[in-house]
mmCIF file of C-alpha atoms and ligand atoms in Angstrom:
data_model
loop_
_atom_site.group_PDB
_atom_site.id
_atom_site.type_symbol
_atom_site.label_atom_id
_atom_site.label_comp_id
_atom_site.label_asym_id
_atom_site.label_seq_id
_atom_site.Cartn_x
_atom_site.Cartn_y
_atom_site.Cartn_z
ATOM 1 C CA MET A 1 20.785 -1.369 -12.983
ATOM 2 C CA PRO A 2 18.825 1.810 -13.597
ATOM 3 C CA HIS A 3 15.799 2.719 -11.508
ATOM 4 C CA VAL A 4 16.751 1.532 -8.072
ATOM 5 C CA THR A 5 14.954 3.755 -5.608
ATOM 6 C CA ALA A 6 16.740 3.655 -2.242
ATOM 7 C CA PHE A 7 14.673 2.444 0.721
ATOM 8 C CA ALA A 8 13.695 4.848 3.489
ATOM 9 C CA ARG A 9 14.116 2.538 6.490
ATOM 10 C CA ASN A 10 12.820 4.565 9.407
ATOM 11 C CA GLN A 11 9.251 4.710 8.201
ATOM 12 C CA TRP A 12 6.026 2.755 8.649
ATOM 13 C CA TYR A 13 5.068 0.349 5.859
ATOM 14 C CA VAL A 14 1.979 -1.749 5.285
ATOM 15 C CA ALA A 15 2.921 -5.424 5.570
ATOM 16 C CA ALA A 16 -0.599 -6.813 5.169
ATOM 17 C CA HIS A 17 -4.293 -6.084 5.099
ATOM 18 C CA GLY A 18 -5.657 -6.834 8.569
ATOM 19 C CA HIS A 19 -7.708 -9.790 7.326
ATOM 20 C CA GLU A 20 -4.563 -11.473 5.954
ATOM 21 C CA VAL A 21 -3.028 -11.758 9.429
ATOM 22 C CA GLY A 22 -4.596 -14.616 11.350
ATOM 23 C CA ARG A 23 -3.713 -17.953 12.868
ATOM 24 C CA GLU A 24 -1.934 -19.096 9.699
ATOM 25 C CA LEU A 25 1.673 -17.903 9.569
ATOM 26 C CA LEU A 26 2.153 -15.356 6.799
ATOM 27 C CA GLY A 27 5.536 -14.680 5.174
ATOM 28 C CA ARG A 28 6.223 -11.218 3.667
ATOM 29 C CA THR A 29 9.512 -9.509 2.772
ATOM 30 C CA VAL A 30 9.571 -5.786 3.538
ATOM 31 C CA LEU A 31 12.612 -3.619 2.673
ATOM 32 C CA GLY A 32 14.561 -6.818 2.160
ATOM 33 C CA GLU A 33 13.717 -8.159 5.653
ATOM 34 C CA PRO A 34 11.915 -11.500 5.709
ATOM 35 C CA LEU A 35 9.004 -11.286 8.154
ATOM 36 C CA VAL A 36 6.603 -13.801 9.606
ATOM 37 C CA LEU A 37 3.259 -12.390 10.712
ATOM 38 C CA TYR A 38 0.454 -13.850 12.792
ATOM 39 C CA ARG A 39 -2.312 -12.796 15.142
ATOM 40 C CA ALA A 40 -1.845 -13.598 18.830
ATOM 41 C CA GLU A 41 -4.601 -15.509 20.595
ATOM 42 C CA GLU A 42 -3.819 -13.698 23.804
ATOM 43 C CA ASP A 43 -5.035 -10.235 22.782
ATOM 44 C CA GLY A 44 -5.811 -10.524 19.044
ATOM 45 C CA GLY A 45 -2.884 -8.240 18.202
ATOM 46 C CA PRO A 46 -0.624 -8.783 15.182
ATOM 47 C CA VAL A 47 2.943 -10.026 15.695
ATOM 48 C CA ALA A 48 5.854 -9.510 13.266
ATOM 49 C CA LEU A 49 9.079 -11.482 13.762
ATOM 50 C CA HIS A 50 12.172 -12.099 11.655
ATOM 51 C CA ASP A 51 11.360 -15.048 9.420
ATOM 52 C CA ARG A 52 14.543 -17.090 9.937
ATOM 53 C CA CYS A 53 15.088 -19.639 12.689
ATOM 54 C CA VAL A 54 18.357 -18.932 14.545
ATOM 55 C CA HIS A 55 19.311 -22.616 14.275
ATOM 56 C CA ARG A 56 19.646 -23.335 10.541
ATOM 57 C CA ARG A 57 17.730 -20.363 9.097
ATOM 58 C CA TYR A 58 14.569 -22.316 8.271
ATOM 59 C CA PRO A 59 11.691 -19.923 7.376
ATOM 60 C CA LEU A 60 9.467 -19.692 10.420
ATOM 61 C CA SER A 61 6.576 -18.785 8.103
ATOM 62 C CA GLU A 62 6.720 -22.413 6.915
ATOM 63 C CA SER A 63 6.384 -23.636 10.495
ATOM 64 C CA GLY A 64 3.478 -23.909 12.916
ATOM 65 C CA LEU A 65 1.894 -22.195 15.914
ATOM 66 C CA ASP A 66 1.478 -23.681 19.357
ATOM 67 C CA GLY A 67 -0.721 -21.114 21.101
ATOM 68 C CA ASP A 68 1.160 -17.866 20.540
ATOM 69 C CA ARG A 69 4.511 -19.616 20.055
ATOM 70 C CA ILE A 70 6.077 -20.509 16.734
ATOM 71 C CA VAL A 71 7.541 -24.017 16.635
ATOM 72 C CA CYS A 72 10.164 -24.207 13.898
ATOM 73 C CA GLY A 73 9.069 -26.746 11.294
ATOM 74 C CA TYR A 74 12.591 -28.165 10.956
ATOM 75 C CA HIS A 75 13.902 -29.142 14.450
ATOM 76 C CA GLY A 76 11.437 -27.528 16.838
ATOM 77 C CA PHE A 77 13.173 -24.432 18.224
ATOM 78 C CA THR A 78 10.253 -22.570 19.808
ATOM 79 C CA TYR A 79 9.816 -18.773 19.951
ATOM 80 C CA ASP A 80 7.427 -16.645 21.969
ATOM 81 C CA ARG A 81 5.751 -13.542 20.537
ATOM 82 C CA THR A 82 8.709 -11.330 21.521
ATOM 83 C CA GLY A 83 11.007 -13.510 19.381
ATOM 84 C CA THR A 84 12.731 -15.067 22.398
ATOM 85 C CA CYS A 85 13.553 -18.744 21.984
ATOM 86 C CA VAL A 86 11.987 -20.609 24.889
ATOM 87 C CA TYR A 87 12.714 -24.213 23.893
ATOM 88 C CA VAL A 88 15.539 -26.060 22.185
ATOM 89 C CA PRO A 89 15.206 -29.812 21.613
ATOM 90 C CA GLY A 90 17.598 -32.195 23.362
ATOM 91 C CA GLN A 91 18.846 -29.841 26.098
ATOM 92 C CA LYS A 92 17.594 -27.922 29.097
ATOM 93 C CA ARG A 93 19.524 -24.713 28.543
ATOM 94 C CA VAL A 94 18.403 -22.290 25.860
ATOM 95 C CA PRO A 95 21.371 -20.257 24.553
ATOM 96 C CA ARG A 96 21.102 -16.629 25.625
ATOM 97 C CA THR A 97 21.525 -15.370 22.057
ATOM 98 C CA ALA A 98 18.681 -17.529 20.776
ATOM 99 C CA ARG A 99 16.173 -14.895 19.694
ATOM 100 C CA VAL A 100 14.812 -13.531 16.454
ATOM 101 C CA ALA A 101 14.137 -9.825 15.915
ATOM 102 C CA SER A 102 10.630 -8.627 16.607
ATOM 103 C CA TYR A 103 9.371 -5.565 14.753
ATOM 104 C CA PRO A 104 7.163 -2.735 15.983
ATOM 105 C CA VAL A 105 3.718 -3.299 14.522
ATOM 106 C CA VAL A 106 0.519 -1.223 14.472
ATOM 107 C CA GLU A 107 -2.901 -2.264 13.234
ATOM 108 C CA GLN A 108 -4.928 0.773 12.225
ATOM 109 C CA ASP A 109 -7.701 1.371 9.692
ATOM 110 C CA SER A 110 -7.612 -2.362 8.829
ATOM 111 C CA LEU A 111 -3.973 -2.197 7.749
ATOM 112 C CA VAL A 112 -1.046 -3.868 9.505
ATOM 113 C CA TRP A 113 1.946 -1.520 9.563
ATOM 114 C CA VAL A 114 5.507 -2.552 10.431
ATOM 115 C CA TRP A 115 8.652 -0.583 11.228
ATOM 116 C CA ILE A 116 11.850 -2.061 9.820
ATOM 117 C CA GLY A 117 14.337 0.628 10.962
ATOM 118 C CA ASP A 118 15.574 1.542 14.441
ATOM 119 C CA PRO A 119 12.806 0.383 16.839
ATOM 120 C CA ALA A 120 13.615 3.235 19.217
ATOM 121 C CA LEU A 121 12.366 5.688 16.572
ATOM 122 C CA ALA A 122 9.059 3.912 15.893
ATOM 123 C CA ASP A 123 6.233 6.285 16.848
ATOM 124 C CA PRO A 124 2.804 4.673 16.380
ATOM 125 C CA ARG A 125 1.229 8.152 16.183
ATOM 126 C CA ALA A 126 3.140 8.760 12.936
ATOM 127 C CA VAL A 127 1.194 6.065 11.074
ATOM 128 C CA PRO A 128 -0.878 7.958 8.481
ATOM 129 C CA ARG A 129 -4.652 7.474 8.592
ATOM 130 C CA ALA A 130 -7.002 5.956 6.057
ATOM 131 C CA ARG A 131 -10.164 6.056 8.187
ATOM 132 C CA HIS A 132 -12.588 5.183 5.378
ATOM 133 C CA LEU A 133 -11.096 1.647 5.338
ATOM 134 C CA ASP A 134 -12.658 0.906 8.706
ATOM 135 C CA SER A 135 -15.513 3.338 9.318
ATOM 136 C CA PRO A 136 -19.238 2.834 9.722
ATOM 137 C CA GLY A 137 -21.076 3.764 6.531
ATOM 138 C CA TRP A 138 -18.202 2.715 4.294
ATOM 139 C CA VAL A 139 -17.788 -0.551 2.396
ATOM 140 C CA THR A 140 -14.410 -1.624 1.033
ATOM 141 C CA VAL A 141 -13.168 -4.201 -1.468
ATOM 142 C CA ARG A 142 -9.448 -4.903 -1.473
ATOM 143 C CA GLY A 143 -6.538 -7.018 -2.597
ATOM 144 C CA MET A 144 -2.769 -7.162 -3.041
ATOM 145 C CA GLU A 145 -0.609 -7.881 -6.058
ATOM 146 C CA PRO A 146 3.164 -8.324 -5.995
ATOM 147 C CA ILE A 147 4.975 -6.582 -8.862
ATOM 148 C CA ALA A 148 8.488 -7.391 -10.102
ATOM 149 C CA ALA A 149 9.405 -3.717 -10.348
ATOM 150 C CA ASP A 150 11.256 -1.063 -8.400
ATOM 151 C CA TYR A 151 8.797 0.519 -5.980
ATOM 152 C CA GLY A 152 9.626 3.922 -7.477
ATOM 153 C CA LEU A 153 7.945 2.803 -10.689
ATOM 154 C CA LEU A 154 4.706 2.202 -8.797
ATOM 155 C CA VAL A 155 4.982 5.627 -7.123
ATOM 156 C CA ASP A 156 5.419 7.200 -10.586
ATOM 157 C CA ASN A 157 2.459 5.234 -11.893
ATOM 158 C CA LEU A 158 0.056 6.266 -9.141
ATOM 159 C CA LEU A 159 1.046 9.920 -9.060
ATOM 160 C CA ASP A 160 0.400 10.396 -12.762
ATOM 161 C CA LEU A 161 -3.133 9.314 -13.566
ATOM 162 C CA SER A 162 -2.957 10.519 -17.172
ATOM 163 C CA HIS A 163 -2.047 6.876 -17.874
ATOM 164 C CA GLU A 164 -5.676 5.950 -17.133
ATOM 165 C CA THR A 165 -6.678 7.178 -20.583
ATOM 166 C CA TYR A 166 -4.260 4.845 -22.352
ATOM 167 C CA LEU A 167 -3.520 1.890 -20.077
ATOM 168 C CA HIS A 168 -7.006 1.694 -18.537
ATOM 169 C CA GLY A 169 -9.119 2.952 -21.449
ATOM 170 C CA GLY A 170 -12.608 1.416 -21.318
ATOM 171 C CA TYR A 171 -12.312 0.853 -17.539
ATOM 172 C CA ILE A 172 -11.442 4.024 -15.617
ATOM 173 C CA GLY A 173 -9.843 6.036 -18.398
ATOM 174 C CA THR A 174 -11.563 8.540 -20.674
ATOM 175 C CA PRO A 175 -9.992 11.161 -22.988
ATOM 176 C CA GLU A 176 -10.579 13.927 -20.421
ATOM 177 C CA VAL A 177 -8.190 12.437 -17.843
ATOM 178 C CA ALA A 178 -5.154 12.864 -20.088
ATOM 179 C CA GLU A 179 -6.439 16.178 -21.499
ATOM 180 C CA THR A 180 -7.076 17.985 -18.215
ATOM 181 C CA PRO A 181 -4.078 19.718 -16.624
ATOM 182 C CA ILE A 182 -3.177 18.946 -13.017
ATOM 183 C CA THR A 183 -2.355 21.124 -10.058
ATOM 184 C CA THR A 184 0.361 19.944 -7.682
ATOM 185 C CA GLU A 185 1.053 20.920 -4.087
ATOM 186 C CA VAL A 186 4.007 19.676 -2.101
ATOM 187 C CA ASP A 187 4.444 19.753 1.658
ATOM 188 C CA GLU A 188 8.121 18.874 1.877
ATOM 189 C CA ALA A 189 8.284 18.851 5.667
ATOM 190 C CA ALA A 190 5.352 16.491 6.096
ATOM 191 C CA GLY A 191 6.331 14.376 3.086
ATOM 192 C CA ILE A 192 2.960 14.853 1.378
ATOM 193 C CA VAL A 193 2.314 15.374 -2.336
ATOM 194 C CA ARG A 194 -1.128 16.432 -3.559
ATOM 195 C CA VAL A 195 -2.101 16.193 -7.204
ATOM 196 C CA SER A 196 -5.544 17.301 -8.353
ATOM 197 C CA ARG A 197 -7.393 16.995 -11.609
ATOM 198 C CA HIS A 198 -10.901 18.399 -11.867
ATOM 199 C CA MET A 199 -12.827 17.571 -15.021
ATOM 200 C CA ASP A 200 -15.948 19.712 -15.468
ATOM 201 C CA ASP A 201 -17.531 17.870 -18.340
ATOM 202 C CA ALA A 202 -16.307 14.339 -18.925
ATOM 203 C CA GLU A 203 -17.418 10.987 -20.184
ATOM 204 C CA CYS A 204 -18.420 8.612 -17.384
ATOM 205 C CA PRO A 205 -16.052 5.634 -17.448
ATOM 206 C CA SER A 206 -17.661 2.182 -17.228
ATOM 207 C CA PHE A 207 -16.160 1.672 -13.751
ATOM 208 C CA TYR A 208 -18.509 4.389 -12.480
ATOM 209 C CA SER A 209 -21.442 4.208 -14.894
ATOM 210 C CA ARG A 210 -21.949 0.509 -14.190
ATOM 211 C CA SER A 211 -21.553 0.861 -10.422
ATOM 212 C CA THR A 212 -23.529 4.093 -9.848
ATOM 213 C CA GLY A 213 -26.009 3.928 -12.726
ATOM 214 C CA LEU A 214 -25.081 7.493 -13.765
ATOM 215 C CA THR A 215 -25.397 7.969 -17.495
ATOM 216 C CA GLY A 216 -24.432 11.011 -19.490
ATOM 217 C CA ARG A 217 -21.699 13.527 -18.866
ATOM 218 C CA ILE A 218 -20.215 13.970 -15.423
ATOM 219 C CA SER A 219 -18.001 16.300 -13.527
ATOM 220 C CA ARG A 220 -15.208 14.201 -12.096
ATOM 221 C CA ARG A 221 -12.622 15.048 -9.464
ATOM 222 C CA GLN A 222 -9.449 13.202 -8.662
ATOM 223 C CA ASP A 223 -7.572 14.480 -5.630
ATOM 224 C CA ILE A 224 -4.445 12.524 -4.776
ATOM 225 C CA GLU A 225 -2.863 12.730 -1.350
ATOM 226 C CA TYR A 226 0.380 10.769 -1.190
ATOM 227 C CA HIS A 227 1.960 10.328 2.231
ATOM 228 C CA ALA A 228 5.504 9.284 1.405
ATOM 229 C CA PRO A 229 6.699 6.634 1.370
ATOM 230 C CA CYS A 230 3.816 4.164 1.647
ATOM 231 C CA LEU A 231 0.260 5.498 1.740
ATOM 232 C CA TYR A 232 -1.542 6.800 -1.346
ATOM 233 C CA LEU A 233 -5.080 8.126 -1.107
ATOM 234 C CA LEU A 234 -7.128 9.016 -4.162
ATOM 235 C CA HIS A 235 -10.233 10.991 -3.222
ATOM 236 C CA SER A 236 -12.473 10.495 -6.210
ATOM 237 C CA SER A 237 -15.943 11.934 -6.763
ATOM 238 C CA ILE A 238 -18.374 12.180 -9.611
ATOM 239 C CA ALA A 239 -21.676 14.003 -10.195
ATOM 240 C CA PRO A 240 -23.905 14.749 -13.186
ATOM 241 C CA VAL A 241 -22.695 17.853 -15.034
ATOM 242 C CA GLY A 242 -24.298 20.979 -13.592
ATOM 243 C CA ALA A 243 -25.542 19.342 -10.393
ATOM 244 C CA GLU A 244 -26.017 22.032 -7.775
ATOM 245 C CA PRO A 245 -25.411 21.717 -4.050
ATOM 246 C CA GLY A 246 -28.496 20.600 -2.119
ATOM 247 C CA PRO A 247 -30.595 23.255 -0.264
ATOM 248 C CA ASP A 248 -28.615 22.367 2.853
ATOM 249 C CA GLY A 249 -25.382 23.017 0.964
ATOM 250 C CA SER A 250 -24.728 19.296 0.578
ATOM 251 C CA ASP A 251 -22.114 18.204 -1.921
ATOM 252 C CA PRO A 252 -23.587 17.367 -5.333
ATOM 253 C CA HIS A 253 -20.654 15.006 -5.716
ATOM 254 C CA GLY A 254 -22.698 12.330 -4.019
ATOM 255 C CA PHE A 255 -20.678 9.460 -5.354
ATOM 256 C CA ARG A 256 -17.485 9.684 -3.363
ATOM 257 C CA THR A 257 -15.052 6.836 -3.756
ATOM 258 C CA GLU A 258 -11.876 6.524 -1.745
ATOM 259 C CA ILE A 259 -9.189 4.594 -3.570
ATOM 260 C CA THR A 260 -6.301 3.547 -1.376
ATOM 261 C CA TYR A 261 -2.947 2.083 -2.279
ATOM 262 C CA ALA A 262 -0.093 1.075 -0.020
ATOM 263 C CA ILE A 263 3.225 0.915 -1.816
ATOM 264 C CA THR A 264 5.561 -1.366 0.127
ATOM 265 C CA PRO A 265 9.051 -2.114 -1.190
ATOM 266 C CA SER A 266 9.784 -5.829 -0.851
ATOM 267 C CA THR A 267 13.301 -6.232 -2.230
ATOM 268 C CA ASP A 268 15.249 -4.332 -4.910
ATOM 269 C CA GLY A 269 13.031 -4.667 -7.969
ATOM 270 C CA ALA A 270 9.972 -5.993 -6.131
ATOM 271 C CA VAL A 271 7.031 -4.176 -4.574
ATOM 272 C CA TYR A 272 3.729 -5.083 -2.929
ATOM 273 C CA ASP A 273 0.786 -3.243 -4.430
ATOM 274 C CA PHE A 274 -1.950 -3.184 -1.758
ATOM 275 C CA TRP A 275 -5.195 -1.726 -3.081
ATOM 276 C CA ALA A 276 -8.644 -0.916 -1.761
ATOM 277 C CA VAL A 277 -11.790 0.736 -3.125
ATOM 278 C CA SER A 278 -14.132 2.209 -0.501
ATOM 279 C CA ARG A 279 -17.548 3.756 -1.048
ATOM 280 C CA ASN A 280 -20.296 5.269 1.072
ATOM 281 C CA TRP A 281 -23.034 4.733 -1.550
ATOM 282 C CA ALA A 282 -24.891 1.522 -2.506
ATOM 283 C CA THR A 283 -23.299 0.056 0.601
ATOM 284 C CA ASP A 284 -25.859 -2.747 0.892
ATOM 285 C CA ASP A 285 -25.518 -3.900 -2.704
ATOM 286 C CA PRO A 286 -23.219 -6.943 -2.972
ATOM 287 C CA GLU A 287 -23.349 -6.795 -6.776
ATOM 288 C CA VAL A 288 -21.766 -3.358 -6.719
ATOM 289 C CA SER A 289 -19.070 -4.686 -4.387
ATOM 290 C CA GLU A 290 -18.380 -7.613 -6.679
ATOM 291 C CA PHE A 291 -18.284 -5.382 -9.743
ATOM 292 C CA LEU A 292 -15.839 -2.948 -8.120
ATOM 293 C CA ARG A 293 -13.665 -5.789 -6.825
ATOM 294 C CA THR A 294 -13.418 -7.530 -10.203
ATOM 295 C CA ASN A 295 -13.056 -4.337 -12.174
ATOM 296 C CA ASN A 296 -10.429 -2.776 -9.942
ATOM 297 C CA HIS A 297 -8.501 -6.046 -9.905
ATOM 298 C CA THR A 298 -8.445 -5.930 -13.704
ATOM 299 C CA VAL A 299 -7.199 -2.328 -13.590
ATOM 300 C CA VAL A 300 -4.498 -3.250 -11.050
ATOM 301 C CA MET A 301 -3.383 -6.155 -13.269
ATOM 302 C CA GLN A 302 -3.064 -3.751 -16.213
ATOM 303 C CA ASP A 303 -0.629 -1.727 -14.085
ATOM 304 C CA VAL A 304 1.144 -4.885 -12.888
ATOM 305 C CA ASP A 305 1.705 -6.070 -16.468
ATOM 306 C CA ALA A 306 2.887 -2.629 -17.591
ATOM 307 C CA LEU A 307 5.322 -2.239 -14.677
ATOM 308 C CA ASN A 308 6.697 -5.782 -15.049
ATOM 309 C CA LEU A 309 7.368 -4.968 -18.693
ATOM 310 C CA LEU A 310 8.841 -1.559 -17.887
ATOM 311 C CA GLN A 311 11.187 -3.015 -15.264
ATOM 312 C CA GLN A 312 12.381 -5.733 -17.661
ATOM 313 C CA THR A 313 12.937 -3.136 -20.350
ATOM 314 C CA LEU A 314 14.860 -0.741 -18.107
ATOM 315 C CA SER A 315 16.933 -3.554 -16.599
ATOM 316 C CA SER A 316 17.997 -4.882 -19.977
ATOM 317 C CA GLU A 317 19.274 -1.502 -21.118
ATOM 318 C CA ARG A 318 22.655 -0.073 -20.377
ATOM 319 C CA ALA A 319 22.755 2.755 -17.854
ATOM 320 C CA GLY A 320 22.377 6.200 -19.354
ATOM 321 C CA GLY A 321 18.925 5.916 -20.895
ATOM 322 C CA GLN A 322 17.329 9.331 -20.542
ATOM 323 C CA GLU A 323 13.840 10.215 -19.426
ATOM 324 C CA LEU A 324 11.953 13.273 -20.594
ATOM 325 C CA SER A 325 9.653 14.727 -17.958
ATOM 326 C CA VAL A 326 6.718 17.022 -18.730
ATOM 327 C CA ASN A 327 3.900 18.753 -16.835
ATOM 328 C CA ILE A 328 2.052 15.540 -15.924
ATOM 329 C CA ASP A 329 5.163 14.355 -14.034
ATOM 330 C CA ALA A 330 5.158 17.166 -11.458
ATOM 331 C CA GLY A 331 3.684 14.960 -8.704
ATOM 332 C CA GLY A 332 5.924 12.000 -9.450
ATOM 333 C CA LEU A 333 9.046 14.158 -9.493
ATOM 334 C CA ALA A 334 8.101 15.725 -6.148
ATOM 335 C CA ALA A 335 7.564 12.239 -4.721
ATOM 336 C CA ARG A 336 10.978 11.098 -5.976
ATOM 337 C CA ARG A 337 12.632 14.088 -4.279
ATOM 338 C CA ILE A 338 10.915 13.335 -0.979
ATOM 339 C CA LEU A 339 11.744 9.609 -1.170
ATOM 340 C CA ALA A 340 15.402 10.395 -1.880
ATOM 341 C CA ARG A 341 15.500 12.722 1.131
ATOM 342 C CA LEU A 342 13.816 10.176 3.422
ATOM 343 C CA ALA A 343 16.234 7.456 2.328
ATOM 344 C CA GLU A 344 19.186 9.774 2.918
ATOM 345 C CA GLU A 345 18.023 11.039 6.283
ATOM 346 C CA GLY A 346 17.694 7.451 7.411
ATOM 347 C CA ALA A 347 17.520 8.103 11.100
ATOM 348 C CA THR A 348 14.965 10.911 11.018
ATOM 349 C CA PRO A 349 11.364 9.830 10.567
ATOM 350 C CA VAL A 350 9.233 12.329 8.730
ATOM 351 C CA GLU A 351 6.856 14.256 10.929
ATOM 352 C CA LYS A 352 3.367 13.343 9.822
ATOM 353 C CA VAL A 353 0.543 15.821 9.857
ATOM 354 C CA ARG A 354 -2.483 14.305 11.519
HETATM 355 S S1 FES B 1 16.226 -24.692 11.575
HETATM 356 FE FE1 FES B 1 14.764 -24.206 13.044
HETATM 357 S S2 FES B 1 15.034 -25.700 14.543
HETATM 358 FE FE2 FES B 1 16.553 -26.185 13.087
HETATM 359 FE FE1 FE2 B 2 -3.061 2.508 -13.259
#
């Protein structure tokens, strides 16, 4: 099948938004590994265990919690938060091998990150930051959509925003997005790709005119910072055309919006699309929050539909179909190179710049 992007195993991936991990067991599959997630009563920390009972492989995510222990919903094998089986029905002795894998997990900036590769290589300090998701003065709306597509297709999609003009016209797309050339910067060693598009005189898309109240032409900046493989930050700002810095030198781009995606491969041909829109303006206006939530969800679903269709199309064709890349693909091609290197290196986690 064409378009299978290899998984980079020794990396941190977002398994859930923090609010999704609670006292209900949550099943997620990351890099082909079935996980069960929950939040421990003991210290409020998230727990990630392999989601298959050692007895007859029943999904533990379909089971129940007794305190911080999972009691298998089939015959009652009971596991503590380290994955060690502490009870087997009908006998006193618990077999020594009765344990499920537990995965390194970090909760930071309201995201729950897991490490699927070699646990000895998991360095919590290498988790990239998205501080605006959990900072005073910022308000965030968020969601997650699964997509039946290779995760590389979502990386391509997010690194080339020229598609906004066509796929998201009337929402976030205007003619200027596709018309304005990009600049691309690649930090190979750190695994970071930056793609910028600065529009000096552009139409204000409804996503921003209806949320900010700005009418008329705007200058609009889109600065992408992709931390391969998982975290994608879009620093977005808009201002009326010609707005000057304040007397104190303050940024005329008063309407800063941080758009965050986490791109987490689930299985071959399936990806989790975590999204969030954060703002530091109109923070006490619930109508703005609701508008941004609904509108961004619509935009995300336009991508989901397009990528589902693209995956089906590519999968149904014989190998050998050619792509033609052009200037707008510079960021996506750089990302593909980095992802291929990370997957190949396997054992060497990328050194993140902090
Ligand atoms: S499958 Fe879990 S106890 Fe039997
Ligand atoms: Fe999109």
